[in-house]
Short mmCIF file of C-alpha atoms and ligand atoms in Angstrom, two decimals:
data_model
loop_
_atom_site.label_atom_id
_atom_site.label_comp_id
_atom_site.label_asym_id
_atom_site.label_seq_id
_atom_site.Cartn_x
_atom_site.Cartn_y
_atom_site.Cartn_z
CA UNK A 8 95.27 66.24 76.36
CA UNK A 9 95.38 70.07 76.45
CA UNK A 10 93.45 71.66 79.27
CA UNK A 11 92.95 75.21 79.97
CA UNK A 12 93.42 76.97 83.67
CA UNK A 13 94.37 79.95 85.44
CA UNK A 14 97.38 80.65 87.46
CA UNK A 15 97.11 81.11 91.27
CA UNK A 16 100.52 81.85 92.08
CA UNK A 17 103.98 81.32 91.28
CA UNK A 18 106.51 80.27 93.49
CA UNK A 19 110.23 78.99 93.62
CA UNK A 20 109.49 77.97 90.44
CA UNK A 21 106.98 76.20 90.33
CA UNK A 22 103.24 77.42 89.08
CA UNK A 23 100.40 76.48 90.41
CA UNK A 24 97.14 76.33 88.16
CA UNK A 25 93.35 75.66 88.66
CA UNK A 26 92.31 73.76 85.96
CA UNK A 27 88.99 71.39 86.30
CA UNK A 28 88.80 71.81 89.81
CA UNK A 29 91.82 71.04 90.83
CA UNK A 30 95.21 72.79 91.31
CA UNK A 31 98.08 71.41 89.12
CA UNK A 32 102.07 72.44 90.30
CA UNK A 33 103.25 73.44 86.71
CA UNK A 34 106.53 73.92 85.20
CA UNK A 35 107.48 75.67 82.23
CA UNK A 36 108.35 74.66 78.49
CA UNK A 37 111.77 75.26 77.76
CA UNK A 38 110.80 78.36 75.65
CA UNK A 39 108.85 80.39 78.62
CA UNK A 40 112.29 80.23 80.85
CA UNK A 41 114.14 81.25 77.87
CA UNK A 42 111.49 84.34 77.08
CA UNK A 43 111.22 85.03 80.87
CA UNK A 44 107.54 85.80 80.88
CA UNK A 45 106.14 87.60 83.44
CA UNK A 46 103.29 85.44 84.55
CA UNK A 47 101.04 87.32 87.03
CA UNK A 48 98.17 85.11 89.08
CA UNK A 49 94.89 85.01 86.73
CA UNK A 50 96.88 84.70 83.54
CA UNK A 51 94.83 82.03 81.60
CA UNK A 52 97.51 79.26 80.58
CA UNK A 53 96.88 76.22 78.80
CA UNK A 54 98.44 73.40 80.28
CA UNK A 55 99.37 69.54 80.00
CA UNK A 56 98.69 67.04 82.69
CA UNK A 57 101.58 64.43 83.24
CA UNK A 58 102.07 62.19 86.67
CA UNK A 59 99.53 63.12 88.95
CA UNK A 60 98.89 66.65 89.34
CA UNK A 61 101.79 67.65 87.49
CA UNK A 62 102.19 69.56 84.39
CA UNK A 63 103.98 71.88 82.05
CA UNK A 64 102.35 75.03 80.73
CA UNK A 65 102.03 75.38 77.20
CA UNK A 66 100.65 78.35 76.37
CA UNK A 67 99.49 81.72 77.71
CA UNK A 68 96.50 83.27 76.77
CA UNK A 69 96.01 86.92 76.43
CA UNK A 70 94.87 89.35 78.99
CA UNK A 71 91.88 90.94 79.39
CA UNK A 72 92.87 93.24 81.94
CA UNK A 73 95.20 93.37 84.90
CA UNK A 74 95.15 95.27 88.73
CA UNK A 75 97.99 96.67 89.97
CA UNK A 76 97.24 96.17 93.24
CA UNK A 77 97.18 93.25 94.04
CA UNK A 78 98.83 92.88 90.63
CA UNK A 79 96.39 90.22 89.12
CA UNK A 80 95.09 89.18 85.58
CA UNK A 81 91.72 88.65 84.05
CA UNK A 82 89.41 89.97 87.17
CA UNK A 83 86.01 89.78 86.45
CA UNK A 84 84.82 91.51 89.35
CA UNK A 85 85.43 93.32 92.94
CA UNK A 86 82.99 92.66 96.21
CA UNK A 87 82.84 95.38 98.02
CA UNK A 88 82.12 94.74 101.63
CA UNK A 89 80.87 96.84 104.22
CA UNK A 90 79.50 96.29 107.38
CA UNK A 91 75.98 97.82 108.29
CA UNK A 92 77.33 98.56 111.86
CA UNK A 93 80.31 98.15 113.80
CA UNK A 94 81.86 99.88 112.38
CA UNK A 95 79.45 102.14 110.46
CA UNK A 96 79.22 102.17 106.63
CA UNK A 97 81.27 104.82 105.53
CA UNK A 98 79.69 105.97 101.90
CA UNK A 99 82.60 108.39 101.01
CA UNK A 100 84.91 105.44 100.98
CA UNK A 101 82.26 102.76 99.37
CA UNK A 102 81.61 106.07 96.31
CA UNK A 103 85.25 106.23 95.97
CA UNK A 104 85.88 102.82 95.64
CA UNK A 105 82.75 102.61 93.12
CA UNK A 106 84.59 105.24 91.07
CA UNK A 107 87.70 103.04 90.78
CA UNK A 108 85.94 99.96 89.70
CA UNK A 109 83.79 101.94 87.40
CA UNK A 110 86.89 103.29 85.36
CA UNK A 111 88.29 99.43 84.67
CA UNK A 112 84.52 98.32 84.49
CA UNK A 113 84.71 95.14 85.86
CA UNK A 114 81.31 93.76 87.72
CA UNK A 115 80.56 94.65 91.40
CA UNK A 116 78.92 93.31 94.00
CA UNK A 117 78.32 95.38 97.25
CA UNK A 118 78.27 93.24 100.15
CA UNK A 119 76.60 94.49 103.38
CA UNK A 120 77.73 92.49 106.55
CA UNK A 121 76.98 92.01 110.07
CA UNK A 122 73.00 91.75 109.61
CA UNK A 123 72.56 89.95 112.77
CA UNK A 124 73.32 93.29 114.36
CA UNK A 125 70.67 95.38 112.46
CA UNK A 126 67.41 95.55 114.27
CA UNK A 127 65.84 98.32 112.59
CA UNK A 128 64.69 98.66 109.01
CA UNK A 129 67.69 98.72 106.64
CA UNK A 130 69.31 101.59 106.01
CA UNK A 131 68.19 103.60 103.37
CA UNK A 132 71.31 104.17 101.35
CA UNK A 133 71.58 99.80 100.86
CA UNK A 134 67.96 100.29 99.36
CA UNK A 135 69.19 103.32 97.21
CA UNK A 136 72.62 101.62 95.73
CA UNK A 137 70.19 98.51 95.01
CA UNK A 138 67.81 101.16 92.98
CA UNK A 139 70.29 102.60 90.97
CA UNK A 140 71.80 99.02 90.21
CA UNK A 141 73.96 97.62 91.94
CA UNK A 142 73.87 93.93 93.15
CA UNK A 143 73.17 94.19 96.52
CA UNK A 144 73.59 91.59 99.36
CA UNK A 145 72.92 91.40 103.20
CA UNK A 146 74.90 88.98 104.58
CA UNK A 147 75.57 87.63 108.26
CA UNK A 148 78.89 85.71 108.92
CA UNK A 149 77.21 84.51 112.07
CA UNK A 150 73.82 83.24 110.99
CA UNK A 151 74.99 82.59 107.64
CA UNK A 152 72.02 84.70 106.07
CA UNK A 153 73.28 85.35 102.03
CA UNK A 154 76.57 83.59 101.93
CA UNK A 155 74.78 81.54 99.10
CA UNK A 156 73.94 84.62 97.19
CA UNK A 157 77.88 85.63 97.60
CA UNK A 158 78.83 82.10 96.66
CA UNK A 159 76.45 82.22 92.94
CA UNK A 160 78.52 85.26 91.76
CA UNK A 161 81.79 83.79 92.65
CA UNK A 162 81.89 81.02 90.98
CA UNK A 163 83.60 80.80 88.23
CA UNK A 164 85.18 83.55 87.90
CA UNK A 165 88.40 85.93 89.62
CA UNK A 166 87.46 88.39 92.19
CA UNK A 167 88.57 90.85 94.45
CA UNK A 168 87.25 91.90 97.66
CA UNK A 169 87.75 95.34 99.11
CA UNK A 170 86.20 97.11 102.09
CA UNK A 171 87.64 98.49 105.09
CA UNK A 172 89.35 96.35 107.62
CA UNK A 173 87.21 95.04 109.97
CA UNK A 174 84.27 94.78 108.11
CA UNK A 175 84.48 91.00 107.70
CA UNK A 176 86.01 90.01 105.03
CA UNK A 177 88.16 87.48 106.11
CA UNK A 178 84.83 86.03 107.96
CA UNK A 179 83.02 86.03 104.95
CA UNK A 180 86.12 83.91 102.88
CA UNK A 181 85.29 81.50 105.72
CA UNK A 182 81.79 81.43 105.61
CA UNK A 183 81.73 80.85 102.32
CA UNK A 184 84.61 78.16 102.78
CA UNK A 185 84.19 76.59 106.10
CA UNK A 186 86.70 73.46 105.28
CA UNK A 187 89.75 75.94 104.59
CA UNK A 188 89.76 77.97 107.60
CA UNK A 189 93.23 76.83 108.30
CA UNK A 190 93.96 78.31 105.25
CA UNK A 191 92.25 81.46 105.34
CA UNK A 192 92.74 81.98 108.96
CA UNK A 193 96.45 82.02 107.13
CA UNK A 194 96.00 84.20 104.79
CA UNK A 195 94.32 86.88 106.87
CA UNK A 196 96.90 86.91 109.26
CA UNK A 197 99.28 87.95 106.21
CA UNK A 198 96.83 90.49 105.45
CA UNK A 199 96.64 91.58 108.89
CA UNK A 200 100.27 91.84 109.56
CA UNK A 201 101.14 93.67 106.65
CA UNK A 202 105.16 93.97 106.95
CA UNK A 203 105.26 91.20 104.28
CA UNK A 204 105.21 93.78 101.60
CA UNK A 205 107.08 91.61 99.05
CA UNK A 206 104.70 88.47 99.97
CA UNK A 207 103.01 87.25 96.61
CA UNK A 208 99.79 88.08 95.75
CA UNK A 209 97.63 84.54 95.26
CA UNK A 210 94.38 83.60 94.21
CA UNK A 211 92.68 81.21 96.23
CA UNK A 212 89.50 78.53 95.22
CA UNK A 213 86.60 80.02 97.04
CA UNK A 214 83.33 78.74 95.84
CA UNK A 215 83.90 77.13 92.39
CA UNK A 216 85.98 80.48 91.57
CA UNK A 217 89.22 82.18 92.58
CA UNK A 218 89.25 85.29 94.79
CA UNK A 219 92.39 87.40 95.94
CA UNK A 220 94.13 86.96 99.14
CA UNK A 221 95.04 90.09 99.81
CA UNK A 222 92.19 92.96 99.35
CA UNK A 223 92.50 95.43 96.63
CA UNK A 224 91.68 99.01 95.65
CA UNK A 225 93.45 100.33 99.14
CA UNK A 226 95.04 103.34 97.24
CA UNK A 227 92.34 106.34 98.27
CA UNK A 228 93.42 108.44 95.77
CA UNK A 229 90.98 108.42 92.13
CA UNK A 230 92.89 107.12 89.06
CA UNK A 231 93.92 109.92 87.00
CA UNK A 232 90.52 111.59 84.08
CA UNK A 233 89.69 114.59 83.22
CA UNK A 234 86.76 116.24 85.06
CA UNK A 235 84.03 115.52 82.60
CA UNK A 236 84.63 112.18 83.06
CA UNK A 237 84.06 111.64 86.78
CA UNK A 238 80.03 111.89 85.97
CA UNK A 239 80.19 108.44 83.78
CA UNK A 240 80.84 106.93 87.51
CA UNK A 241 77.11 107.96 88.88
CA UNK A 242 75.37 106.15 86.92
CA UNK A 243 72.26 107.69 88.41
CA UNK A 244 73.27 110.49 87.24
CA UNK A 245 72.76 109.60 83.26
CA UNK A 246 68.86 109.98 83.41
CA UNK A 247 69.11 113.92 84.36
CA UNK A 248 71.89 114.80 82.85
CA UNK A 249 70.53 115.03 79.23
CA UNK A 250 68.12 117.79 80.66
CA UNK A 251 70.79 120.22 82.33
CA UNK A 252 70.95 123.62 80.27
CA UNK A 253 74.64 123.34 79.45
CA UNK A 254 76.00 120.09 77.64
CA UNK A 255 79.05 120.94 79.85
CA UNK A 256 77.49 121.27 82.88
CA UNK A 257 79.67 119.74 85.91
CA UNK A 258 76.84 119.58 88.26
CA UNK A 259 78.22 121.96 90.48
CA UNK A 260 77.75 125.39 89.97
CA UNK A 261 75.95 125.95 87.09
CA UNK A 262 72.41 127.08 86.58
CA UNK A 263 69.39 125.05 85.22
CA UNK A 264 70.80 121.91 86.05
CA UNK A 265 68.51 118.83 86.38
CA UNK A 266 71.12 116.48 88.16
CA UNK A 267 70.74 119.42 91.26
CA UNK A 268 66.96 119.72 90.43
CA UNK A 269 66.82 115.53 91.29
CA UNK A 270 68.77 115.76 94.55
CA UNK A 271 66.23 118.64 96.09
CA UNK A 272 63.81 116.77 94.90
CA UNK A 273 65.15 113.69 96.92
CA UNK A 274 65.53 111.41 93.84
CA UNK A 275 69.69 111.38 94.39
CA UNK A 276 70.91 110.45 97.74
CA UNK A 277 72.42 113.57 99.36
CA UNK A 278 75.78 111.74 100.24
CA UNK A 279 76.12 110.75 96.92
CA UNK A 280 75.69 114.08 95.77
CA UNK A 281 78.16 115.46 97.97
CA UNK A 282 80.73 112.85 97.23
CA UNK A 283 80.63 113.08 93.86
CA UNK A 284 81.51 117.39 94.20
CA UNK A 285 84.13 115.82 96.83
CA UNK A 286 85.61 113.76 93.88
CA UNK A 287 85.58 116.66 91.40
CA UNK A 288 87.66 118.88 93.23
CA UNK A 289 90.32 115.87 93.59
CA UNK A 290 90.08 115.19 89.99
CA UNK A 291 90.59 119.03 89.25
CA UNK A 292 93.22 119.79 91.48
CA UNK A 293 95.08 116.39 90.33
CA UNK A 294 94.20 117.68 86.44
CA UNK A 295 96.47 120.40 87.47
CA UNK A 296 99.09 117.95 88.19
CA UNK A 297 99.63 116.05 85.44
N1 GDP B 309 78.13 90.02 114.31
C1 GDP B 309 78.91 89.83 113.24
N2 GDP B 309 80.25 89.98 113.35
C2 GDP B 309 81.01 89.78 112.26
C3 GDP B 309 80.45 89.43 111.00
N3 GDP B 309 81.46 89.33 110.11
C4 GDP B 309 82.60 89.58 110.77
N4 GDP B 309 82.35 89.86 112.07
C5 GDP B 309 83.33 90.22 113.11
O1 GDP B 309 83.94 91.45 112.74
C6 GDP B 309 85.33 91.46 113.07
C7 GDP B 309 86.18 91.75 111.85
O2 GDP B 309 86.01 90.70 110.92
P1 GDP B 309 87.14 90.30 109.85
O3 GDP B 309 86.61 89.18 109.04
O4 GDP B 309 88.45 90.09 110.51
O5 GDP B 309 87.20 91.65 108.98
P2 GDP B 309 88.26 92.08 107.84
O6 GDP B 309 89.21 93.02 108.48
O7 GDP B 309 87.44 92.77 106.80
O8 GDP B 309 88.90 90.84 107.31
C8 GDP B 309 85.62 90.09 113.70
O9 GDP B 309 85.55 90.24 115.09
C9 GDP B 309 84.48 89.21 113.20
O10 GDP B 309 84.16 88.17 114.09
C10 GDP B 309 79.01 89.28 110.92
O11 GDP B 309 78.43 89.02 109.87
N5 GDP B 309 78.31 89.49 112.07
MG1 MG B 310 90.89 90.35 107.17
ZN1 ZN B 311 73.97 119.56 85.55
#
């Protein structure tokens, strides 16, 4: 009986597919070698069990998108995760990696660790991204405080997690999957250690879903859009930008403009502001480029 799966990784070979739970070492019908398809991890493949956990893949389904880096299939969504203190949030990196995932529209979740460190109230920005809709989470690797919430929007389906280093990711693959810390203990060393630059990408069960092993988005330049486009990636910017004088405003200079008119009147959070006339002038100046 046909089953469907998705690839983790390919190696020597050999492909290795999650299909009901359970990772199957595949090899190919005669017809794939011949073809040579380029099979990336998250390709959806429809396979055939034989002895064991072995079987041949059949059939490869169509993509619904793909990362370049890492260069994976099908990804349904990126964590971003950022710790509340050591070392500080920085929102000029979490914007411009919002901006990225906003262009390929995937799903994001913004994960805020280390809340066993926070005494005070939360910071406000958390509270703001959460208004303007994103899925927020506060999360403690040590306590364990909303690795369950992380878990629910994993399962299922392929992720990526990006963040700066040291903001516990690697912690938070093990919270969330205590049994494998050999194995991710593994894989963030890899990570870590980064002279393995032709290492394969793989997708690892983490929860009832697959997420990267190695974190994504690292590039910090924007993808390539005209300037008119950047805007699309705020989305609180949509509600004021209907009542700005010019239907080409930019936001930046021009008069009458109601997205400026919300930030001094503290509806849009100042670094957001800023960040986003950051952003334009990259986008300009790389408009000029191309
Ligand atoms: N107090 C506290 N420390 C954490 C938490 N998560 C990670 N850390 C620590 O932060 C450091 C970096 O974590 P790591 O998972 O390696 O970050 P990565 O670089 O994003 O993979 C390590 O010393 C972890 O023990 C947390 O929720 N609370
Ligand atoms: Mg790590
Ligand atoms: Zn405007």
């Amino acid at each position: 009986m046909l089953i469907k799966g998705t690839l983790m990784k390919g190696y020597a070979g050999f492909y290795y597919v999650y299909a009901d739970d359970r990772v199957w070492e595949c090899s190919l019908r005669g017809r794939f070698r011949v073809r040579k398809q380029n099979f990336i991890p998250g390709d959806r493949v429809i396979i055939l069990p034989g002895i064991e956990t072995k079987a041949t893949i059949e059939k490869v389904l169509e993509r619904k998108n793909s990362l370049v880096r890492p260069n994976i299939a099908n990804v349904d969504q990126a964590l971003l995760v950022f710790a509340q203190k050591t070392p500080d949030p920085d929102y000029n990196l979490l914007d411009r990696l919002l901006v990225q995932i906003e262009k390929i529209a995937i799903d994001i979740l913004l994960v805020f660790t280390k809340s066993d460190l926070i005494k005070e109230l939360t910071d406000p920005a958390i509270d703001y991204y959460r208004r303007v809709g994103y899925k927020t989470v506060s999360v403690s690797n040590k306590t364990g405080q909303g690795v369950s919430e992380v878990a629910e929007f994993l399962k299922g389906r392929i992720s990526v997690l990006a963040g700066p280093s040291g903001s516990g990711k690697s912690s938070l693959l093990n919270s969330l999957e205590p049994n494998q810390k050999l194995k991710t203990g593994e894989v963030s060393e890899k990570i870590g250690r980064g002279k393995h630059t032709t290492r394969h990408v793989e997708l690892i069960p983490v929860a009832g879903g697959l997420v990267a092993d190695t974190p994504g988005f690292s590039s910090l330049n924007l993808p390539e859009m005209k300037r008119e486009e950047l805007q699309d990636y705020f989305p609180e910017f949509q509600e004021y930008r209907k009542n700005c004088r010019f239907k080409s405003c930019l936001h930046d200079q021009e008069p009458a403009c109601a997205v400026k008119d919300a930030l001094e009147h503290s509806q849009i959070l100042v670094s957001r502001y800023e960040n986003y006339i950051q952003f334009l002038k990259e986008v300009i100046e790389n408009e000029r480029r191309y």
